[in-house]
PDB file of C-alpha atoms in Angstrom:
ATOM      1  CA  MET X   1     -22.732  -5.436  22.713  1.00 76.00           C
ATOM      2  CA  GLU X   2     -21.923  -9.157  22.848  1.00 87.00           C
ATOM      3  CA  ILE X   3     -19.387 -10.533  21.332  1.00 92.00           C
ATOM      4  CA  THR X   4     -20.481 -14.104  20.496  1.00 93.00           C
ATOM      5  CA  ASP X   5     -18.268 -16.918  18.519  1.00 93.00           C
ATOM      6  CA  LYS X   6     -20.547 -15.954  15.586  1.00 95.00           C
ATOM      7  CA  LEU X   7     -19.575 -12.260  15.799  1.00 94.00           C
ATOM      8  CA  VAL X   8     -15.908 -12.940  16.007  1.00 95.00           C
ATOM      9  CA  ALA X   9     -16.248 -15.325  12.812  1.00 94.00           C
ATOM     10  CA  TYR X  10     -18.115 -12.872  10.697  1.00 95.00           C
ATOM     11  CA  VAL X  11     -15.057 -10.425  11.287  1.00 94.00           C
ATOM     12  CA  ALA X  12     -12.702 -12.860  10.648  1.00 95.00           C
ATOM     13  CA  GLU X  13     -14.186 -13.506   7.091  1.00 95.00           C
ATOM     14  CA  LEU X  14     -14.684 -10.197   6.552  1.00 96.00           C
ATOM     15  CA  ALA X  15     -10.720 -10.139   7.245  1.00 96.00           C
ATOM     16  CA  HIS X  16     -10.060 -13.142   5.556  1.00 96.00           C
ATOM     17  CA  LEU X  17      -8.142 -14.588   8.910  1.00 95.00           C
ATOM     18  CA  LYS X  18      -7.994 -17.785   9.807  1.00 95.00           C
ATOM     19  CA  LEU X  19      -8.378 -18.356  13.314  1.00 95.00           C
ATOM     20  CA  ASP X  20      -7.666 -21.328  15.660  1.00 94.00           C
ATOM     21  CA  ASP X  21      -9.795 -21.352  19.137  1.00 94.00           C
ATOM     22  CA  ALA X  22      -7.328 -19.355  20.971  1.00 95.00           C
ATOM     23  CA  GLN X  23      -7.016 -17.127  18.497  1.00 96.00           C
ATOM     24  CA  LYS X  24     -11.348 -16.712  17.990  1.00 95.00           C
ATOM     25  CA  ARG X  25     -10.792 -16.232  22.198  1.00 95.00           C
ATOM     26  CA  GLN X  26      -8.258 -13.447  22.089  1.00 96.00           C
ATOM     27  CA  ALA X  27     -10.492 -11.459  19.016  1.00 96.00           C
ATOM     28  CA  ALA X  28     -13.213 -11.432  21.387  1.00 95.00           C
ATOM     29  CA  ASP X  29     -11.461 -10.208  24.046  1.00 95.00           C
ATOM     30  CA  ASP X  30      -9.964  -7.510  21.539  1.00 95.00           C
ATOM     31  CA  LEU X  31     -13.469  -6.876  20.517  1.00 94.00           C
ATOM     32  CA  ALA X  32     -15.134  -6.333  23.886  1.00 94.00           C
ATOM     33  CA  ARG X  33     -12.188  -4.072  24.970  1.00 94.00           C
ATOM     34  CA  MET X  34     -12.203  -1.968  21.672  1.00 93.00           C
ATOM     35  CA  ILE X  35     -15.916  -1.182  21.994  1.00 92.00           C
ATOM     36  CA  GLY X  36     -15.529  -0.590  25.508  1.00 91.00           C
ATOM     37  CA  TYR X  37     -13.216   1.719  24.967  1.00 91.00           C
ATOM     38  CA  VAL X  38     -15.865   3.381  22.343  1.00 90.00           C
ATOM     39  CA  ASP X  39     -18.934   2.819  24.300  1.00 90.00           C
ATOM     40  CA  LYS X  40     -16.859   5.795  27.246  1.00 89.00           C
ATOM     41  CA  LEU X  41     -17.538   8.263  24.498  1.00 84.00           C
ATOM     42  CA  SER X  42     -20.660   7.514  25.085  1.00 85.00           C
ATOM     43  CA  GLU X  43     -20.572   9.081  28.493  1.00 88.00           C
ATOM     44  CA  LEU X  44     -19.347  12.868  26.993  1.00 88.00           C
ATOM     45  CA  ASP X  45     -21.899  15.862  27.507  1.00 90.00           C
ATOM     46  CA  THR X  46     -21.664  16.761  23.943  1.00 86.00           C
ATOM     47  CA  ASP X  47     -24.277  19.076  24.172  1.00 90.00           C
ATOM     48  CA  GLY X  48     -23.555  22.566  22.070  1.00 89.00           C
ATOM     49  CA  VAL X  49     -20.892  20.979  20.180  1.00 87.00           C
ATOM     50  CA  GLU X  50     -21.174  21.012  16.610  1.00 86.00           C
ATOM     51  CA  PRO X  51     -20.158  18.198  14.568  1.00 86.00           C
ATOM     52  CA  MET X  52     -16.923  18.843  12.472  1.00 84.00           C
ATOM     53  CA  SER X  53     -14.897  16.814  10.018  1.00 83.00           C
ATOM     54  CA  HIS X  54     -11.212  17.741  11.041  1.00 84.00           C
ATOM     55  CA  ALA X  55      -9.778  18.831  14.106  1.00 84.00           C
ATOM     56  CA  PHE X  56      -8.440  21.665  12.200  1.00 86.00           C
ATOM     57  CA  PRO X  57     -10.483  24.633   9.633  1.00 84.00           C
ATOM     58  CA  VAL X  58      -9.635  23.511   6.212  1.00 82.00           C
ATOM     59  CA  THR X  59     -10.647  25.817   3.317  1.00 84.00           C
ATOM     60  CA  ASN X  60     -10.653  24.866  -0.482  1.00 83.00           C
ATOM     61  CA  VAL X  61      -7.181  26.498  -1.657  1.00 85.00           C
ATOM     62  CA  PHE X  62      -7.791  25.617  -5.104  1.00 89.00           C
ATOM     63  CA  ARG X  63      -8.474  28.649  -7.240  1.00 86.00           C
ATOM     64  CA  GLU X  64     -11.854  29.019  -9.619  1.00 88.00           C
ATOM     65  CA  ASP X  65     -11.884  27.458 -12.883  1.00 89.00           C
ATOM     66  CA  GLU X  66     -11.514  30.152 -15.627  1.00 91.00           C
ATOM     67  CA  VAL X  67     -11.283  29.535 -19.435  1.00 93.00           C
ATOM     68  CA  ARG X  68      -8.156  30.534 -20.578  1.00 92.00           C
ATOM     69  CA  GLU X  69      -6.221  30.567 -24.017  1.00 92.00           C
ATOM     70  CA  SER X  70      -4.447  27.272 -24.530  1.00 91.00           C
ATOM     71  CA  MET X  71      -0.712  27.064 -24.889  1.00 92.00           C
ATOM     72  CA  ALA X  72       0.619  27.098 -28.702  1.00 93.00           C
ATOM     73  CA  ARG X  73       1.052  23.662 -29.791  1.00 92.00           C
ATOM     74  CA  GLU X  74       5.197  24.464 -30.920  1.00 92.00           C
ATOM     75  CA  GLN X  75       5.485  25.536 -26.692  1.00 94.00           C
ATOM     76  CA  VAL X  76       3.741  22.591 -25.568  1.00 93.00           C
ATOM     77  CA  LEU X  77       6.076  20.153 -27.518  1.00 95.00           C
ATOM     78  CA  ALA X  78       9.370  22.087 -27.333  1.00 94.00           C
ATOM     79  CA  ASN X  79      10.726  20.009 -24.616  1.00 90.00           C
ATOM     80  CA  ALA X  80       8.716  16.986 -26.068  1.00 93.00           C
ATOM     81  CA  PRO X  81      11.845  14.475 -25.879  1.00 93.00           C
ATOM     82  CA  ALA X  82      10.176  13.150 -29.474  1.00 94.00           C
ATOM     83  CA  VAL X  83       8.084  14.088 -31.899  1.00 95.00           C
ATOM     84  CA  LYS X  84       6.029  13.105 -34.673  1.00 94.00           C
ATOM     85  CA  ASP X  85       3.013  14.862 -36.928  1.00 93.00           C
ATOM     86  CA  GLY X  86       2.886  17.752 -34.132  1.00 91.00           C
ATOM     87  CA  CYS X  87       2.217  15.499 -31.519  1.00 93.00           C
ATOM     88  CA  PHE X  88       4.234  13.468 -28.544  1.00 94.00           C
ATOM     89  CA  LEU X  89       5.952  10.488 -29.792  1.00 94.00           C
ATOM     90  CA  VAL X  90       5.816   7.673 -26.698  1.00 93.00           C
ATOM     91  CA  PRO X  91       7.288   4.179 -26.893  1.00 90.00           C
ATOM     92  CA  LYS X  92       4.823   1.545 -27.804  1.00 89.00           C
ATOM     93  CA  THR X  93       3.785  -0.080 -24.780  1.00 90.00           C
ATOM     94  CA  VAL X  94       1.211  -2.954 -26.392  1.00 89.00           C
ATOM     95  CA  GLU X  95       2.562  -5.536 -28.950  1.00 81.00           C
TER      96      GLU X  95
END
């Protein structure tokens, strides 16, 4: 992939960077090195290798959703710092 001044300017704009000429040359060199490094991955033989999203097996550790009885209102409000008319009383946040 060719790193052009136009590409460097576009990437700098996406990153909201203002680069002078020396910084643009350095950015072009850096981009070329990064792309060259990633291109090395295409040299690997990946035949028979299954794609994966994580290096380690990941399983869902959440329990299944199941309908249960809810807690009694008195039990829920027992530790509330303030209660009014059977509801949590919170400080006013909007004037």
